[in-house]
mmCIF file of C-alpha atoms in Angstrom:
data_model
loop_
_atom_site.group_PDB
_atom_site.id
_atom_site.type_symbol
_atom_site.label_atom_id
_atom_site.label_comp_id
_atom_site.label_asym_id
_atom_site.label_seq_id
_atom_site.Cartn_x
_atom_site.Cartn_y
_atom_site.Cartn_z
ATOM 1 C CA GLY Q 205 0.000 0.000 0.000
ATOM 2 C CA ALA Q 206 0.883 3.672 -0.044
ATOM 3 C CA VAL Q 207 2.920 5.404 2.665
ATOM 4 C CA VAL Q 208 0.953 8.271 4.175
ATOM 5 C CA SER Q 209 2.183 10.974 6.513
ATOM 6 C CA GLN Q 210 -0.264 13.152 8.421
ATOM 7 C CA HIS Q 211 0.822 16.193 10.396
ATOM 8 C CA PRO Q 212 0.417 17.392 13.070
ATOM 9 C CA SER Q 213 -0.559 14.473 15.276
ATOM 10 C CA ARG Q 214 -1.938 16.745 17.961
ATOM 11 C CA VAL Q 215 -2.893 20.393 17.963
ATOM 12 C CA ILE Q 216 -4.498 22.673 20.498
ATOM 13 C CA CYS Q 217 -5.826 25.980 19.275
ATOM 14 C CA LYS Q 218 -7.848 28.850 20.609
ATOM 15 C CA SER Q 219 -11.438 29.303 19.623
ATOM 16 C CA GLY Q 220 -11.738 31.494 16.545
ATOM 17 C CA THR Q 221 -8.384 30.587 15.044
ATOM 18 C CA SER Q 222 -7.695 28.352 12.034
ATOM 19 C CA VAL Q 223 -5.778 25.106 11.949
ATOM 20 C CA LYS Q 224 -4.227 23.376 8.955
ATOM 21 C CA ILE Q 225 -3.734 19.616 8.788
ATOM 22 C CA GLU Q 226 -1.506 18.091 6.118
ATOM 23 C CA CYS Q 227 -1.757 14.696 4.493
ATOM 24 C CA ARG Q 228 1.123 13.548 2.318
ATOM 25 C CA SER Q 229 1.347 10.516 0.092
ATOM 26 C CA LEU Q 230 5.052 9.740 0.225
ATOM 27 C CA ASP Q 231 5.407 7.070 -2.416
ATOM 28 C CA PHE Q 232 2.282 7.200 -4.489
ATOM 29 C CA GLN Q 233 0.762 9.914 -6.623
ATOM 30 C CA ALA Q 234 -2.743 10.355 -5.367
ATOM 31 C CA THR Q 235 -5.309 12.170 -7.482
ATOM 32 C CA THR Q 236 -7.834 11.496 -4.752
ATOM 33 C CA MET Q 237 -7.561 11.608 -0.986
ATOM 34 C CA PHE Q 238 -10.242 11.299 1.655
ATOM 35 C CA TRP Q 239 -10.774 13.164 4.905
ATOM 36 C CA TYR Q 240 -12.587 11.580 7.823
ATOM 37 C CA ARG Q 241 -13.686 12.744 11.211
ATOM 38 C CA GLN Q 242 -13.967 10.395 14.150
ATOM 39 C CA PHE Q 243 -15.633 11.064 17.483
ATOM 40 C CA PRO Q 244 -14.572 9.049 20.547
ATOM 41 C CA LYS Q 245 -15.614 5.406 20.321
ATOM 42 C CA LYS Q 246 -17.404 6.062 17.050
ATOM 43 C CA SER Q 247 -16.847 5.114 13.467
ATOM 44 C CA LEU Q 248 -15.126 7.169 10.796
ATOM 45 C CA MET Q 249 -17.342 9.676 9.095
ATOM 46 C CA LEU Q 250 -16.332 10.754 5.615
ATOM 47 C CA MET Q 251 -16.176 14.530 5.400
ATOM 48 C CA ALA Q 252 -14.945 15.089 1.877
ATOM 49 C CA THR Q 253 -13.095 13.738 -1.097
ATOM 50 C CA SER Q 254 -10.062 15.773 -2.045
ATOM 51 C CA ASN Q 255 -9.438 15.961 -5.800
ATOM 52 C CA GLU Q 256 -6.090 17.033 -7.190
ATOM 53 C CA GLY Q 257 -6.399 20.196 -9.227
ATOM 54 C CA SER Q 258 -10.110 20.658 -8.664
ATOM 55 C CA LYS Q 259 -12.634 21.365 -5.955
ATOM 56 C CA ALA Q 260 -13.218 18.925 -3.160
ATOM 57 C CA THR Q 261 -16.444 16.969 -2.980
ATOM 58 C CA TYR Q 262 -18.100 17.405 0.400
ATOM 59 C CA GLU Q 263 -20.478 14.993 2.057
ATOM 60 C CA GLN Q 264 -23.930 16.154 2.953
ATOM 61 C CA GLY Q 265 -23.980 18.226 6.105
ATOM 62 C CA VAL Q 266 -20.297 19.168 6.032
ATOM 63 C CA GLU Q 267 -19.702 22.911 5.886
ATOM 64 C CA LYS Q 268 -17.326 23.567 3.012
ATOM 65 C CA ASP Q 269 -16.566 27.075 4.243
ATOM 66 C CA LYS Q 270 -15.500 25.758 7.631
ATOM 67 C CA PHE Q 271 -13.504 22.787 6.408
ATOM 68 C CA LEU Q 272 -11.384 24.017 3.534
ATOM 69 C CA ILE Q 273 -9.657 21.370 1.483
ATOM 70 C CA ASN Q 274 -6.825 21.999 -0.921
ATOM 71 C CA HIS Q 275 -5.196 19.337 -3.083
ATOM 72 C CA ALA Q 276 -2.633 21.324 -4.982
ATOM 73 C CA SER Q 277 -0.306 18.454 -5.882
ATOM 74 C CA LEU Q 278 -0.432 14.713 -6.354
ATOM 75 C CA THR Q 279 1.223 14.162 -2.989
ATOM 76 C CA LEU Q 280 -0.353 16.710 -0.677
ATOM 77 C CA SER Q 281 -3.838 17.471 0.542
ATOM 78 C CA THR Q 282 -4.590 19.926 3.333
ATOM 79 C CA LEU Q 283 -7.612 20.342 5.555
ATOM 80 C CA THR Q 284 -8.027 23.742 7.186
ATOM 81 C CA VAL Q 285 -10.503 24.107 10.003
ATOM 82 C CA THR Q 286 -11.441 27.768 9.893
ATOM 83 C CA SER Q 287 -12.683 29.798 12.842
ATOM 84 C CA ALA Q 288 -12.490 26.718 15.002
ATOM 85 C CA HIS Q 289 -14.873 26.241 17.897
ATOM 86 C CA PRO Q 290 -14.891 23.673 20.701
ATOM 87 C CA GLU Q 291 -17.437 21.541 18.817
ATOM 88 C CA ASP Q 292 -14.844 21.097 16.058
ATOM 89 C CA SER Q 293 -12.626 19.226 18.517
ATOM 90 C CA SER Q 294 -12.248 15.752 17.115
ATOM 91 C CA PHE Q 295 -9.909 13.237 15.523
ATOM 92 C CA TYR Q 296 -9.295 13.847 11.830
ATOM 93 C CA ILE Q 297 -7.877 11.144 9.557
ATOM 94 C CA CYS Q 298 -6.879 11.196 5.914
ATOM 95 C CA SER Q 299 -6.645 8.237 3.596
ATOM 96 C CA VAL Q 300 -5.097 7.567 0.230
ATOM 97 C CA PRO Q 301 -6.312 4.936 -2.240
ATOM 98 C CA ASP Q 302 -3.491 2.650 -3.287
ATOM 99 C CA ARG Q 303 -2.833 0.673 -6.451
ATOM 100 C CA ALA Q 304 -4.549 -2.461 -5.213
ATOM 101 C CA TYR Q 305 -7.980 -0.917 -4.573
ATOM 102 C CA GLY Q 306 -7.140 -0.640 -0.908
ATOM 103 C CA TYR Q 307 -6.521 2.382 1.262
ATOM 104 C CA THR Q 308 -3.749 3.594 3.512
ATOM 105 C CA PHE Q 309 -4.591 5.889 6.376
ATOM 106 C CA GLY Q 310 -2.646 8.673 7.983
ATOM 107 C CA SER Q 311 -1.945 8.444 11.690
ATOM 108 C CA GLY Q 312 -4.589 11.041 12.449
ATOM 109 C CA THR Q 313 -4.717 14.466 14.043
ATOM 110 C CA ARG Q 314 -6.275 15.108 17.407
ATOM 111 C CA LEU Q 315 -7.655 18.639 17.383
ATOM 112 C CA THR Q 316 -8.613 20.325 20.621
ATOM 113 C CA VAL Q 317 -10.189 23.762 20.484
ATOM 114 C CA VAL Q 318 -10.132 25.678 23.771
ATOM 115 C CA ALA W 65 -26.692 3.755 -1.026
ATOM 116 C CA GLN W 66 -24.564 1.076 0.497
ATOM 117 C CA THR W 67 -24.753 0.430 4.209
ATOM 118 C CA VAL W 68 -22.566 -1.648 6.504
ATOM 119 C CA THR W 69 -23.858 -3.049 9.776
ATOM 120 C CA GLN W 70 -21.870 -4.406 12.685
ATOM 121 C CA SER W 71 -24.309 -5.691 15.267
ATOM 122 C CA GLN W 72 -21.796 -6.399 18.019
ATOM 123 C CA PRO W 73 -20.629 -3.205 19.755
ATOM 124 C CA GLU W 74 -18.311 -5.175 22.018
ATOM 125 C CA MET W 75 -16.841 -8.651 22.086
ATOM 126 C CA SER W 76 -14.512 -10.411 24.459
ATOM 127 C CA VAL W 77 -12.229 -13.390 23.886
ATOM 128 C CA GLN W 78 -9.704 -15.214 25.984
ATOM 129 C CA GLU W 79 -6.138 -15.330 24.859
ATOM 130 C CA ALA W 80 -5.470 -18.226 22.468
ATOM 131 C CA GLU W 81 -9.175 -18.689 21.768
ATOM 132 C CA THR W 82 -11.104 -17.947 18.584
ATOM 133 C CA VAL W 83 -13.590 -15.145 18.064
ATOM 134 C CA THR W 84 -15.831 -14.166 15.164
ATOM 135 C CA LEU W 85 -16.910 -10.616 14.430
ATOM 136 C CA SER W 86 -20.032 -10.122 12.360
ATOM 137 C CA CYS W 87 -20.650 -7.755 9.476
ATOM 138 C CA THR W 88 -23.511 -7.463 7.048
ATOM 139 C CA TYR W 89 -23.911 -5.021 4.219
ATOM 140 C CA ASP W 90 -26.474 -3.883 1.753
ATOM 141 C CA THR W 91 -25.745 -3.179 -1.885
ATOM 142 C CA SER W 92 -27.293 -3.584 -5.292
ATOM 143 C CA GLU W 93 -23.936 -4.013 -6.964
ATOM 144 C CA SER W 94 -22.490 -7.347 -7.998
ATOM 145 C CA ASP W 95 -18.829 -6.455 -7.773
ATOM 146 C CA TYR W 96 -17.216 -4.669 -4.856
ATOM 147 C CA TYR W 97 -14.538 -4.922 -2.200
ATOM 148 C CA LEU W 98 -14.885 -5.628 1.480
ATOM 149 C CA PHE W 99 -12.359 -4.858 4.177
ATOM 150 C CA TRP W 100 -11.701 -5.344 7.846
ATOM 151 C CA TYR W 101 -9.676 -2.634 9.515
ATOM 152 C CA LYS W 102 -8.228 -2.659 13.001
ATOM 153 C CA GLN W 103 -7.879 0.491 15.073
ATOM 154 C CA PRO W 104 -5.783 -0.033 18.218
ATOM 155 C CA PRO W 105 -5.569 2.570 20.987
ATOM 156 C CA SER W 106 -3.017 4.498 18.888
ATOM 157 C CA ARG W 107 -5.957 5.111 16.517
ATOM 158 C CA GLN W 108 -3.882 4.179 13.474
ATOM 159 C CA MET W 109 -6.116 2.369 10.993
ATOM 160 C CA ILE W 110 -4.544 -0.930 9.960
ATOM 161 C CA LEU W 111 -5.789 -3.159 7.179
ATOM 162 C CA VAL W 112 -6.461 -6.648 8.480
ATOM 163 C CA ILE W 113 -7.890 -8.370 5.443
ATOM 164 C CA ARG W 114 -9.717 -7.661 2.202
ATOM 165 C CA GLN W 115 -12.015 -9.624 -0.057
ATOM 166 C CA GLU W 116 -12.981 -9.101 -3.668
ATOM 167 C CA ALA W 117 -16.623 -9.969 -4.198
ATOM 168 C CA TYR W 118 -15.953 -11.813 -7.454
ATOM 169 C CA LYS W 119 -13.714 -14.281 -5.645
ATOM 170 C CA GLN W 120 -15.564 -17.180 -4.075
ATOM 171 C CA GLN W 121 -12.605 -18.247 -1.985
ATOM 172 C CA ASN W 122 -12.509 -16.718 1.463
ATOM 173 C CA ALA W 123 -9.501 -14.496 2.149
ATOM 174 C CA THR W 124 -6.995 -15.550 4.789
ATOM 175 C CA GLU W 125 -4.128 -13.679 6.403
ATOM 176 C CA ASN W 126 -2.296 -15.753 8.985
ATOM 177 C CA ARG W 127 -4.599 -15.938 12.046
ATOM 178 C CA PHE W 128 -7.291 -13.862 10.356
ATOM 179 C CA SER W 129 -9.841 -15.283 7.962
ATOM 180 C CA VAL W 130 -13.214 -14.253 6.640
ATOM 181 C CA ASN W 131 -16.450 -16.050 5.932
ATOM 182 C CA PHE W 132 -17.821 -14.286 2.878
ATOM 183 C CA GLN W 133 -21.415 -15.176 2.057
ATOM 184 C CA LYS W 134 -22.294 -13.100 -0.984
ATOM 185 C CA ALA W 135 -25.916 -14.125 -1.267
ATOM 186 C CA ALA W 136 -26.500 -13.361 2.395
ATOM 187 C CA LYS W 137 -24.380 -10.189 2.172
ATOM 188 C CA SER W 138 -22.392 -11.291 5.156
ATOM 189 C CA PHE W 139 -18.682 -10.806 5.788
ATOM 190 C CA SER W 140 -17.541 -12.074 9.172
ATOM 191 C CA LEU W 141 -13.989 -11.996 10.521
ATOM 192 C CA LYS W 142 -12.538 -14.912 12.435
ATOM 193 C CA ILE W 143 -9.530 -14.369 14.632
ATOM 194 C CA SER W 144 -7.796 -17.553 15.688
ATOM 195 C CA ASP W 145 -5.333 -17.975 18.550
ATOM 196 C CA SER W 146 -6.221 -14.526 19.851
ATOM 197 C CA GLN W 147 -3.395 -12.439 21.236
ATOM 198 C CA LEU W 148 -3.359 -9.468 23.579
ATOM 199 C CA GLY W 149 -2.259 -7.315 20.671
ATOM 200 C CA ASP W 150 -5.508 -8.087 18.867
ATOM 201 C CA ALA W 151 -7.404 -5.898 21.313
ATOM 202 C CA ALA W 152 -8.722 -3.021 19.250
ATOM 203 C CA MET W 153 -11.705 -1.549 17.483
ATOM 204 C CA TYR W 154 -12.521 -3.477 14.326
ATOM 205 C CA PHE W 155 -14.312 -1.847 11.422
ATOM 206 C CA CYS W 156 -15.899 -3.575 8.480
ATOM 207 C CA ALA W 157 -15.882 -1.505 5.297
ATOM 208 C CA TYR W 158 -17.251 -1.628 1.772
ATOM 209 C CA ARG W 159 -16.226 0.024 -1.446
ATOM 210 C CA THR W 160 -17.548 -0.145 -4.950
ATOM 211 C CA THR W 161 -15.343 -1.161 -7.848
ATOM 212 C CA ASN W 162 -16.265 2.055 -9.613
ATOM 213 C CA THR W 163 -13.455 4.559 -9.855
ATOM 214 C CA GLY W 164 -13.553 8.239 -9.076
ATOM 215 C CA THR W 165 -15.408 9.756 -6.198
ATOM 216 C CA ALA W 166 -17.535 6.678 -5.834
ATOM 217 C CA SER W 167 -14.507 4.788 -4.593
ATOM 218 C CA LYS W 168 -14.943 6.001 -1.026
ATOM 219 C CA LEU W 169 -15.148 3.545 1.844
ATOM 220 C CA THR W 170 -18.347 3.001 3.773
ATOM 221 C CA PHE W 171 -17.641 1.910 7.348
ATOM 222 C CA GLY W 172 -19.655 -0.022 9.862
ATOM 223 C CA THR W 173 -20.051 1.253 13.401
ATOM 224 C CA GLY W 174 -17.264 -0.937 14.730
ATOM 225 C CA THR W 175 -16.805 -3.738 17.231
ATOM 226 C CA ARG W 176 -14.562 -3.271 20.222
ATOM 227 C CA LEU W 177 -12.648 -6.465 20.917
ATOM 228 C CA GLN W 178 -11.236 -7.169 24.348
ATOM 229 C CA VAL W 179 -8.703 -9.929 24.854
ATOM 230 C CA THR W 180 -8.442 -11.359 28.341
ATOM 231 C CA LEU W 181 -5.836 -13.568 29.954
#
């Protein structure tokens, strides 16, 4: 499978500020990446599909103006949580489809908004 | 839309014993992929096993095997000789064979597996 690096692993920010999370595919050119959100003891909820060179596709109910996704190259997708509030605190995970119709996941980012 | 159901929120198994985690799914497609992922306390998602729907033979990876019943839309995971390191959240997932944005994974709600001594 692909090798995926997600950064940062943990971030604490003040309410009202923005936070950027990076997802890098280190050995595989990914035209598509996925961003998930996971609440404690819950399943992964797909937020959006990141498309290289074009707009992201957001799932129903996900605010595109709050969760900005940029996929400027075949190896990097970023998720920016804008004007973060405590309810945005969560675990965010990216994934990259690999050559064998599987997926490799980043190690996740724990966001805490205070 | 496809749905994935895991009816066991929690399971427990003794070390060295065998446990089976259940998963059912709903789809109108004939070809697709099914996966089991493990999420340990580190929260890193780890692929355990995958199955292509067109293959009748059940997938096996060392101590992990599946019972894939296509007609029943069932995809259970059997863990043999359970080890303490198997303790984790296990997610069943489905994806279509279509490419593009439809290639996203649909996850079940997960089963938390405890392994006791």
